[in-house]
Every structure is written in C-alpha cells, then in structure tokens.
Amino acid sequence: MNYHFRKAELSEITPIWEILQQAILRRKEDGSKQWQDGYPNPDVVQKDIEKGEGFVLVEGEIIIGYSAVLINDEPAYEKIEGNWLTNGDFIVVHRVAISEKYLGKGFAKMILKNIEDFAVRNSIYSIKADTNFDNIAMMKIFEGSGYTYCGEVYFRGSSRKAYEKVLIKQE
C-alpha cells in the first residue's frame, strides 16, 4: 500500500472530525477520561489546519489518521514535574487518532515515524508528547516507539504523562 503523510486541508475537516469522534468514543469505552470534555472539537481541528499544524496519513484519497504537529509550541511543557531529556528545539505531537477501519495495524506508530522524519527534515531532534494516565493504548505506542517517560505536565487542570524521544542527527 502507498501511504503518504501530509498537511491537512480545510476541506478535510469533516472526515478528520469523524476520525476524532471515533477516537473520543474509544477512549470513553476504554474507561479513559481523555477527550471526554468537549476537546478536541471541530474548531480545534480548523485552527490546527489554519496554522499549518494539522497532518493526515492517507492511503490514496482515504484519510487513515490525523495528528497535530507543532514546533516549539506547548507552554504547558515549560512546567514539567520531572525532566525533559533535552532543552532545545522540539516537535510536539497532539491529537493522534486513527480511523476505526484501520485500527490495530500500526498506523499510529507510522504517524509517529513520519513525524520523526518531519522533525529531522527541519533539523529538530526532539519529539515531545503527552497522554492521559488512563490512555494505556497511547502509552504503549509511545513506549514501543522509543519514547522515554519524563514526568508529568498539566493541561486544563489535569495531570498527564509526558514523553520525549531524542532523534539521532543525520550527518
């Protein structure tokens, strides 16, 4: 199969939102409190795309997954209870979601790998991310992708597990 990771377009908000709604429901069914408070929502997706931070994984024309990819832009990461592995430039990964039809096939890891490639192309060698304490699936994906648990950060009043992966500079 031919997969491509690219910036999302405003015309794709509806299918992206459908994928996020599926993920929101899965979090609820898993007993997670993550994404159960009206966030994310279509306005968040629209802002991601308008800022050039919304990315999709596609197979041909079909959107398989979504993620927000930010550069050096997460104020909550300045106050970590613990320690980041690095203090330089970094990529932030938020809102990783995979279409229900494509679950369990490694596509979340594929998104993370594509974000690593994006980081290196931009001469950035750190990726930081966080997830709820009760989002076991995402914690396993981070740990299986070489991320290190660094401590806790706080978003909208709740504590979240913070992860970082340091990439190797290509000479």
mmCIF file with all atom_site columns, C-alpha atoms in Angstrom:
data_model
loop_
_atom_site.group_PDB
_atom_site.id
_atom_site.type_symbol
_atom_site.label_atom_id
_atom_site.label_alt_id
_atom_site.label_comp_id
_atom_site.label_asym_id
_atom_site.label_entity_id
_atom_site.label_seq_id
_atom_site.pdbx_PDB_ins_code
_atom_site.Cartn_x
_atom_site.Cartn_y
_atom_site.Cartn_z
_atom_site.occupancy
_atom_site.B_iso_or_equiv
_atom_site.pdbx_formal_charge
_atom_site.auth_seq_id
_atom_site.auth_comp_id
_atom_site.auth_asym_id
_atom_site.auth_atom_id
_atom_site.pdbx_PDB_model_num
ATOM 1   C CA . MET A 1 1   ? 0.000   0.000  0.000  1.00 0.00 ? 1   MET A CA 1
ATOM 2   C CA . ASN A 1 2   ? 1.088   3.554  -0.665 1.00 0.00 ? 2   ASN A CA 1
ATOM 3   C CA . TYR A 1 3   ? 0.780   5.788  2.395  1.00 0.00 ? 3   TYR A CA 1
ATOM 4   C CA . HIS A 1 4   ? 1.501   9.487  2.492  1.00 0.00 ? 4   HIS A CA 1
ATOM 5   C CA . PHE A 1 5   ? 1.767   11.877 5.455  1.00 0.00 ? 5   PHE A CA 1
ATOM 6   C CA . ARG A 1 6   ? 0.941   15.468 4.584  1.00 0.00 ? 6   ARG A CA 1
ATOM 7   C CA . LYS A 1 7   ? -0.576  18.700 5.820  1.00 0.00 ? 7   LYS A CA 1
ATOM 8   C CA . ALA A 1 8   ? -4.346  18.537 6.127  1.00 0.00 ? 8   ALA A CA 1
ATOM 9   C CA . GLU A 1 9   ? -6.583  20.846 4.120  1.00 0.00 ? 9   GLU A CA 1
ATOM 10  C CA . LEU A 1 10  ? -9.595  22.820 5.380  1.00 0.00 ? 10  LEU A CA 1
ATOM 11  C CA . SER A 1 11  ? -11.834 20.791 3.050  1.00 0.00 ? 11  SER A CA 1
ATOM 12  C CA . GLU A 1 12  ? -10.889 17.696 5.115  1.00 0.00 ? 12  GLU A CA 1
ATOM 13  C CA . ILE A 1 13  ? -12.240 18.883 8.488  1.00 0.00 ? 13  ILE A CA 1
ATOM 14  C CA . THR A 1 14  ? -15.332 16.636 8.234  1.00 0.00 ? 14  THR A CA 1
ATOM 15  C CA . PRO A 1 15  ? -13.529 13.294 7.705  1.00 0.00 ? 15  PRO A CA 1
ATOM 16  C CA . ILE A 1 16  ? -10.863 14.284 10.257 1.00 0.00 ? 16  ILE A CA 1
ATOM 17  C CA . TRP A 1 17  ? -13.557 15.133 12.804 1.00 0.00 ? 17  TRP A CA 1
ATOM 18  C CA . GLU A 1 18  ? -15.262 11.772 12.139 1.00 0.00 ? 18  GLU A CA 1
ATOM 19  C CA . ILE A 1 19  ? -11.965 10.002 12.954 1.00 0.00 ? 19  ILE A CA 1
ATOM 20  C CA . LEU A 1 20  ? -11.540 12.070 16.122 1.00 0.00 ? 20  LEU A CA 1
ATOM 21  C CA . GLN A 1 21  ? -15.133 11.325 17.182 1.00 0.00 ? 21  GLN A CA 1
ATOM 22  C CA . GLN A 1 22  ? -14.411 7.592  16.810 1.00 0.00 ? 22  GLN A CA 1
ATOM 23  C CA . ALA A 1 23  ? -11.293 8.030  18.970 1.00 0.00 ? 23  ALA A CA 1
ATOM 24  C CA . ILE A 1 24  ? -13.236 10.028 21.572 1.00 0.00 ? 24  ILE A CA 1
ATOM 25  C CA . LEU A 1 25  ? -15.777 7.196  21.794 1.00 0.00 ? 25  LEU A CA 1
ATOM 26  C CA . ARG A 1 26  ? -12.986 4.577  22.045 1.00 0.00 ? 26  ARG A CA 1
ATOM 27  C CA . ARG A 1 27  ? -11.394 6.497  24.933 1.00 0.00 ? 27  ARG A CA 1
ATOM 28  C CA . LYS A 1 28  ? -14.773 6.505  26.702 1.00 0.00 ? 28  LYS A CA 1
ATOM 29  C CA . GLU A 1 29  ? -15.311 2.784  26.055 1.00 0.00 ? 29  GLU A CA 1
ATOM 30  C CA . ASP A 1 30  ? -11.814 2.101  27.426 1.00 0.00 ? 30  ASP A CA 1
ATOM 31  C CA . GLY A 1 31  ? -12.801 3.915  30.623 1.00 0.00 ? 31  GLY A CA 1
ATOM 32  C CA . SER A 1 32  ? -10.486 6.841  29.878 1.00 0.00 ? 32  SER A CA 1
ATOM 33  C CA . LYS A 1 33  ? -11.375 10.391 30.816 1.00 0.00 ? 33  LYS A CA 1
ATOM 34  C CA . GLN A 1 34  ? -9.211  11.726 27.971 1.00 0.00 ? 34  GLN A CA 1
ATOM 35  C CA . TRP A 1 35  ? -11.119 13.767 25.368 1.00 0.00 ? 35  TRP A CA 1
ATOM 36  C CA . GLN A 1 36  ? -14.404 13.458 27.305 1.00 0.00 ? 36  GLN A CA 1
ATOM 37  C CA . ASP A 1 37  ? -14.824 17.194 27.984 1.00 0.00 ? 37  ASP A CA 1
ATOM 38  C CA . GLY A 1 38  ? -15.624 18.625 24.545 1.00 0.00 ? 38  GLY A CA 1
ATOM 39  C CA . TYR A 1 39  ? -11.977 18.749 23.482 1.00 0.00 ? 39  TYR A CA 1
ATOM 40  C CA . PRO A 1 40  ? -10.866 18.242 20.823 1.00 0.00 ? 40  PRO A CA 1
ATOM 41  C CA . ASN A 1 41  ? -13.637 19.630 18.628 1.00 0.00 ? 41  ASN A CA 1
ATOM 42  C CA . PRO A 1 42  ? -14.045 20.822 15.020 1.00 0.00 ? 42  PRO A CA 1
ATOM 43  C CA . ASP A 1 43  ? -12.812 24.334 15.938 1.00 0.00 ? 43  ASP A CA 1
ATOM 44  C CA . VAL A 1 44  ? -9.555  22.847 17.288 1.00 0.00 ? 44  VAL A CA 1
ATOM 45  C CA . VAL A 1 45  ? -9.076  20.901 14.043 1.00 0.00 ? 45  VAL A CA 1
ATOM 46  C CA . GLN A 1 46  ? -9.789  24.013 11.967 1.00 0.00 ? 46  GLN A CA 1
ATOM 47  C CA . LYS A 1 47  ? -7.213  26.021 13.956 1.00 0.00 ? 47  LYS A CA 1
ATOM 48  C CA . ASP A 1 48  ? -4.655  23.204 13.555 1.00 0.00 ? 48  ASP A CA 1
ATOM 49  C CA . ILE A 1 49  ? -5.118  23.260 9.787  1.00 0.00 ? 49  ILE A CA 1
ATOM 50  C CA . GLU A 1 50  ? -5.157  27.055 9.508  1.00 0.00 ? 50  GLU A CA 1
ATOM 51  C CA . LYS A 1 51  ? -1.849  27.222 11.406 1.00 0.00 ? 51  LYS A CA 1
ATOM 52  C CA . GLY A 1 52  ? -0.349  24.501 9.174  1.00 0.00 ? 52  GLY A CA 1
ATOM 53  C CA . GLU A 1 53  ? -0.163  22.109 12.136 1.00 0.00 ? 53  GLU A CA 1
ATOM 54  C CA . GLY A 1 54  ? -2.823  19.566 11.146 1.00 0.00 ? 54  GLY A CA 1
ATOM 55  C CA . PHE A 1 55  ? -1.468  16.476 9.368  1.00 0.00 ? 55  PHE A CA 1
ATOM 56  C CA . VAL A 1 56  ? -3.150  13.431 7.852  1.00 0.00 ? 56  VAL A CA 1
ATOM 57  C CA . LEU A 1 57  ? -1.948  9.958  6.999  1.00 0.00 ? 57  LEU A CA 1
ATOM 58  C CA . VAL A 1 58  ? -3.610  8.957  3.736  1.00 0.00 ? 58  VAL A CA 1
ATOM 59  C CA . GLU A 1 59  ? -3.848  5.878  1.578  1.00 0.00 ? 59  GLU A CA 1
ATOM 60  C CA . GLY A 1 60  ? -4.607  7.329  -1.847 1.00 0.00 ? 60  GLY A CA 1
ATOM 61  C CA . GLU A 1 61  ? -7.512  9.694  -1.144 1.00 0.00 ? 61  GLU A CA 1
ATOM 62  C CA . ILE A 1 62  ? -8.592  7.968  2.089  1.00 0.00 ? 62  ILE A CA 1
ATOM 63  C CA . ILE A 1 63  ? -7.684  9.629  5.375  1.00 0.00 ? 63  ILE A CA 1
ATOM 64  C CA . ILE A 1 64  ? -6.475  6.936  7.775  1.00 0.00 ? 64  ILE A CA 1
ATOM 65  C CA . GLY A 1 65  ? -5.271  9.081  10.659 1.00 0.00 ? 65  GLY A CA 1
ATOM 66  C CA . TYR A 1 66  ? -4.781  12.576 11.999 1.00 0.00 ? 66  TYR A CA 1
ATOM 67  C CA . SER A 1 67  ? -2.286  14.359 14.210 1.00 0.00 ? 67  SER A CA 1
ATOM 68  C CA . ALA A 1 68  ? -1.369  17.898 15.155 1.00 0.00 ? 68  ALA A CA 1
ATOM 69  C CA . VAL A 1 69  ? 2.349   18.606 14.762 1.00 0.00 ? 69  VAL A CA 1
ATOM 70  C CA . LEU A 1 70  ? 3.654   21.776 16.412 1.00 0.00 ? 70  LEU A CA 1
ATOM 71  C CA . ILE A 1 71  ? 7.159   23.225 16.552 1.00 0.00 ? 71  ILE A CA 1
ATOM 72  C CA . ASN A 1 72  ? 8.351   24.587 19.937 1.00 0.00 ? 72  ASN A CA 1
ATOM 73  C CA . ASP A 1 73  ? 4.774   25.459 20.847 1.00 0.00 ? 73  ASP A CA 1
ATOM 74  C CA . GLU A 1 74  ? 3.476   23.948 24.052 1.00 0.00 ? 74  GLU A CA 1
ATOM 75  C CA . PRO A 1 75  ? 3.513   26.316 27.032 1.00 0.00 ? 75  PRO A CA 1
ATOM 76  C CA . ALA A 1 76  ? 2.389   23.516 29.388 1.00 0.00 ? 76  ALA A CA 1
ATOM 77  C CA . TYR A 1 77  ? 5.696   21.733 28.706 1.00 0.00 ? 77  TYR A CA 1
ATOM 78  C CA . GLU A 1 78  ? 7.667   24.544 30.362 1.00 0.00 ? 78  GLU A CA 1
ATOM 79  C CA . LYS A 1 79  ? 6.447   23.346 33.771 1.00 0.00 ? 79  LYS A CA 1
ATOM 80  C CA . ILE A 1 80  ? 7.157   19.641 33.926 1.00 0.00 ? 80  ILE A CA 1
ATOM 81  C CA . GLU A 1 81  ? 7.235   17.727 37.181 1.00 0.00 ? 81  GLU A CA 1
ATOM 82  C CA . GLY A 1 82  ? 10.259  15.699 36.182 1.00 0.00 ? 82  GLY A CA 1
ATOM 83  C CA . ASN A 1 83  ? 12.836  16.447 33.497 1.00 0.00 ? 83  ASN A CA 1
ATOM 84  C CA . TRP A 1 84  ? 12.833  16.538 29.733 1.00 0.00 ? 84  TRP A CA 1
ATOM 85  C CA . LEU A 1 85  ? 15.762  14.771 28.074 1.00 0.00 ? 85  LEU A CA 1
ATOM 86  C CA . THR A 1 86  ? 16.674  17.870 26.034 1.00 0.00 ? 86  THR A CA 1
ATOM 87  C CA . ASN A 1 87  ? 16.143  21.624 26.260 1.00 0.00 ? 87  ASN A CA 1
ATOM 88  C CA . GLY A 1 88  ? 16.468  22.697 22.606 1.00 0.00 ? 88  GLY A CA 1
ATOM 89  C CA . ASP A 1 89  ? 14.005  22.861 19.736 1.00 0.00 ? 89  ASP A CA 1
ATOM 90  C CA . PHE A 1 90  ? 11.292  20.219 19.732 1.00 0.00 ? 90  PHE A CA 1
ATOM 91  C CA . ILE A 1 91  ? 8.271   18.937 17.876 1.00 0.00 ? 91  ILE A CA 1
ATOM 92  C CA . VAL A 1 92  ? 5.033   18.479 19.821 1.00 0.00 ? 92  VAL A CA 1
ATOM 93  C CA . VAL A 1 93  ? 2.614   15.681 18.905 1.00 0.00 ? 93  VAL A CA 1
ATOM 94  C CA . HIS A 1 94  ? -1.049  16.163 19.832 1.00 0.00 ? 94  HIS A CA 1
ATOM 95  C CA . ARG A 1 95  ? -4.378  14.577 18.883 1.00 0.00 ? 95  ARG A CA 1
ATOM 96  C CA . VAL A 1 96  ? -3.181  11.321 17.305 1.00 0.00 ? 96  VAL A CA 1
ATOM 97  C CA . ALA A 1 97  ? -6.251  9.458  16.042 1.00 0.00 ? 97  ALA A CA 1
ATOM 98  C CA . ILE A 1 98  ? -6.698  6.544  13.642 1.00 0.00 ? 98  ILE A CA 1
ATOM 99  C CA . SER A 1 99  ? -9.831  5.681  11.667 1.00 0.00 ? 99  SER A CA 1
ATOM 100 C CA . GLU A 1 100 ? -11.763 2.771  13.166 1.00 0.00 ? 100 GLU A CA 1
ATOM 101 C CA . LYS A 1 101 ? -11.371 0.798  9.908  1.00 0.00 ? 101 LYS A CA 1
ATOM 102 C CA . TYR A 1 102 ? -7.568  0.911  10.255 1.00 0.00 ? 102 TYR A CA 1
ATOM 103 C CA . LEU A 1 103 ? -7.061  0.142  13.950 1.00 0.00 ? 103 LEU A CA 1
ATOM 104 C CA . GLY A 1 104 ? -4.501  -2.395 15.135 1.00 0.00 ? 104 GLY A CA 1
ATOM 105 C CA . LYS A 1 105 ? -2.370  -2.210 12.000 1.00 0.00 ? 105 LYS A CA 1
ATOM 106 C CA . GLY A 1 106 ? 0.448   0.001  13.305 1.00 0.00 ? 106 GLY A CA 1
ATOM 107 C CA . PHE A 1 107 ? -0.769  3.269  11.784 1.00 0.00 ? 107 PHE A CA 1
ATOM 108 C CA . ALA A 1 108 ? -0.317  5.324  14.973 1.00 0.00 ? 108 ALA A CA 1
ATOM 109 C CA . LYS A 1 109 ? 3.328   4.211  15.007 1.00 0.00 ? 109 LYS A CA 1
ATOM 110 C CA . MET A 1 110 ? 3.522   5.079  11.299 1.00 0.00 ? 110 MET A CA 1
ATOM 111 C CA . ILE A 1 111 ? 2.296   8.598  12.093 1.00 0.00 ? 111 ILE A CA 1
ATOM 112 C CA . LEU A 1 112 ? 4.952   8.936  14.808 1.00 0.00 ? 112 LEU A CA 1
ATOM 113 C CA . LYS A 1 113 ? 7.638   7.716  12.383 1.00 0.00 ? 113 LYS A CA 1
ATOM 114 C CA . ASN A 1 114 ? 6.506   10.269 9.796  1.00 0.00 ? 114 ASN A CA 1
ATOM 115 C CA . ILE A 1 115 ? 6.667   12.994 12.459 1.00 0.00 ? 115 ILE A CA 1
ATOM 116 C CA . GLU A 1 116 ? 10.236  11.903 13.245 1.00 0.00 ? 116 GLU A CA 1
ATOM 117 C CA . ASP A 1 117 ? 11.108  12.260 9.547  1.00 0.00 ? 117 ASP A CA 1
ATOM 118 C CA . PHE A 1 118 ? 9.453   15.715 9.511  1.00 0.00 ? 118 PHE A CA 1
ATOM 119 C CA . ALA A 1 119 ? 11.489  16.722 12.576 1.00 0.00 ? 119 ALA A CA 1
ATOM 120 C CA . VAL A 1 120 ? 14.812  15.627 11.061 1.00 0.00 ? 120 VAL A CA 1
ATOM 121 C CA . ARG A 1 121 ? 14.000  17.411 7.770  1.00 0.00 ? 121 ARG A CA 1
ATOM 122 C CA . ASN A 1 122 ? 13.554  20.556 9.900  1.00 0.00 ? 122 ASN A CA 1
ATOM 123 C CA . SER A 1 123 ? 16.806  19.902 11.844 1.00 0.00 ? 123 SER A CA 1
ATOM 124 C CA . ILE A 1 124 ? 14.889  19.228 15.061 1.00 0.00 ? 124 ILE A CA 1
ATOM 125 C CA . TYR A 1 125 ? 15.966  16.199 17.095 1.00 0.00 ? 125 TYR A CA 1
ATOM 126 C CA . SER A 1 126 ? 13.441  16.023 19.911 1.00 0.00 ? 126 SER A CA 1
ATOM 127 C CA . ILE A 1 127 ? 9.792   14.990 19.898 1.00 0.00 ? 127 ILE A CA 1
ATOM 128 C CA . LYS A 1 128 ? 7.639   15.602 22.962 1.00 0.00 ? 128 LYS A CA 1
ATOM 129 C CA . ALA A 1 129 ? 4.149   14.326 23.643 1.00 0.00 ? 129 ALA A CA 1
ATOM 130 C CA . ASP A 1 130 ? 1.752   13.636 26.481 1.00 0.00 ? 130 ASP A CA 1
ATOM 131 C CA . THR A 1 131 ? -1.248  11.482 27.216 1.00 0.00 ? 131 THR A CA 1
ATOM 132 C CA . ASN A 1 132 ? -3.731  10.816 29.976 1.00 0.00 ? 132 ASN A CA 1
ATOM 133 C CA . PHE A 1 133 ? -2.715  8.435  32.762 1.00 0.00 ? 133 PHE A CA 1
ATOM 134 C CA . ASP A 1 134 ? -5.598  6.177  31.727 1.00 0.00 ? 134 ASP A CA 1
ATOM 135 C CA . ASN A 1 135 ? -4.801  6.054  27.972 1.00 0.00 ? 135 ASN A CA 1
ATOM 136 C CA . ILE A 1 136 ? -2.970  2.725  28.095 1.00 0.00 ? 136 ILE A CA 1
ATOM 137 C CA . ALA A 1 137 ? -3.053  2.271  24.302 1.00 0.00 ? 137 ALA A CA 1
ATOM 138 C CA . MET A 1 138 ? -1.170  5.531  23.639 1.00 0.00 ? 138 MET A CA 1
ATOM 139 C CA . MET A 1 139 ? 1.334   4.882  26.434 1.00 0.00 ? 139 MET A CA 1
ATOM 140 C CA . LYS A 1 140 ? 2.150   1.509  24.825 1.00 0.00 ? 140 LYS A CA 1
ATOM 141 C CA . ILE A 1 141 ? 2.544   3.159  21.419 1.00 0.00 ? 141 ILE A CA 1
ATOM 142 C CA . PHE A 1 142 ? 4.946   5.773  22.849 1.00 0.00 ? 142 PHE A CA 1
ATOM 143 C CA . GLU A 1 143 ? 6.967   3.198  24.751 1.00 0.00 ? 143 GLU A CA 1
ATOM 144 C CA . GLY A 1 144 ? 7.036   0.830  21.752 1.00 0.00 ? 144 GLY A CA 1
ATOM 145 C CA . SER A 1 145 ? 8.254   3.701  19.544 1.00 0.00 ? 145 SER A CA 1
ATOM 146 C CA . GLY A 1 146 ? 11.247  4.523  21.726 1.00 0.00 ? 146 GLY A CA 1
ATOM 147 C CA . TYR A 1 147 ? 9.824   7.368  23.794 1.00 0.00 ? 147 TYR A CA 1
ATOM 148 C CA . THR A 1 148 ? 11.014  7.918  27.364 1.00 0.00 ? 148 THR A CA 1
ATOM 149 C CA . TYR A 1 149 ? 8.653   8.811  30.215 1.00 0.00 ? 149 TYR A CA 1
ATOM 150 C CA . CYS A 1 150 ? 9.876   12.158 31.588 1.00 0.00 ? 150 CYS A CA 1
ATOM 151 C CA . GLY A 1 151 ? 7.321   13.190 34.223 1.00 0.00 ? 151 GLY A CA 1
ATOM 152 C CA . GLU A 1 152 ? 4.008   14.998 34.424 1.00 0.00 ? 152 GLU A CA 1
ATOM 153 C CA . VAL A 1 153 ? 2.605   18.078 32.723 1.00 0.00 ? 153 VAL A CA 1
ATOM 154 C CA . TYR A 1 154 ? -0.729  19.791 33.356 1.00 0.00 ? 154 TYR A CA 1
ATOM 155 C CA . PHE A 1 155 ? -3.421  20.547 30.779 1.00 0.00 ? 155 PHE A CA 1
ATOM 156 C CA . ARG A 1 156 ? -6.776  22.136 31.512 1.00 0.00 ? 156 ARG A CA 1
ATOM 157 C CA . GLY A 1 157 ? -6.450  21.276 35.201 1.00 0.00 ? 157 GLY A CA 1
ATOM 158 C CA . SER A 1 158 ? -5.368  17.655 34.956 1.00 0.00 ? 158 SER A CA 1
ATOM 159 C CA . SER A 1 159 ? -2.066  15.835 35.137 1.00 0.00 ? 159 SER A CA 1
ATOM 160 C CA . ARG A 1 160 ? -0.775  13.961 32.095 1.00 0.00 ? 160 ARG A CA 1
ATOM 161 C CA . LYS A 1 161 ? 2.163   11.666 31.396 1.00 0.00 ? 161 LYS A CA 1
ATOM 162 C CA . ALA A 1 162 ? 4.890   13.396 29.392 1.00 0.00 ? 162 ALA A CA 1
ATOM 163 C CA . TYR A 1 163 ? 7.179   11.585 26.940 1.00 0.00 ? 163 TYR A CA 1
ATOM 164 C CA . GLU A 1 164 ? 10.160  12.546 24.818 1.00 0.00 ? 164 GLU A CA 1
ATOM 165 C CA . LYS A 1 165 ? 12.100  10.855 22.060 1.00 0.00 ? 165 LYS A CA 1
ATOM 166 C CA . VAL A 1 166 ? 15.541  12.139 21.096 1.00 0.00 ? 166 VAL A CA 1
ATOM 167 C CA . LEU A 1 167 ? 16.371  11.565 17.448 1.00 0.00 ? 167 LEU A CA 1
ATOM 168 C CA . ILE A 1 168 ? 19.819  10.900 16.044 1.00 0.00 ? 168 ILE A CA 1
ATOM 169 C CA . LYS A 1 169 ? 21.238  13.676 13.909 1.00 0.00 ? 169 LYS A CA 1
ATOM 170 C CA . GLN A 1 170 ? 21.819  12.565 10.341 1.00 0.00 ? 170 GLN A CA 1
ATOM 171 C CA . GLU A 1 171 ? 25.310  13.525 9.211  1.00 0.00 ? 171 GLU A CA 1
#
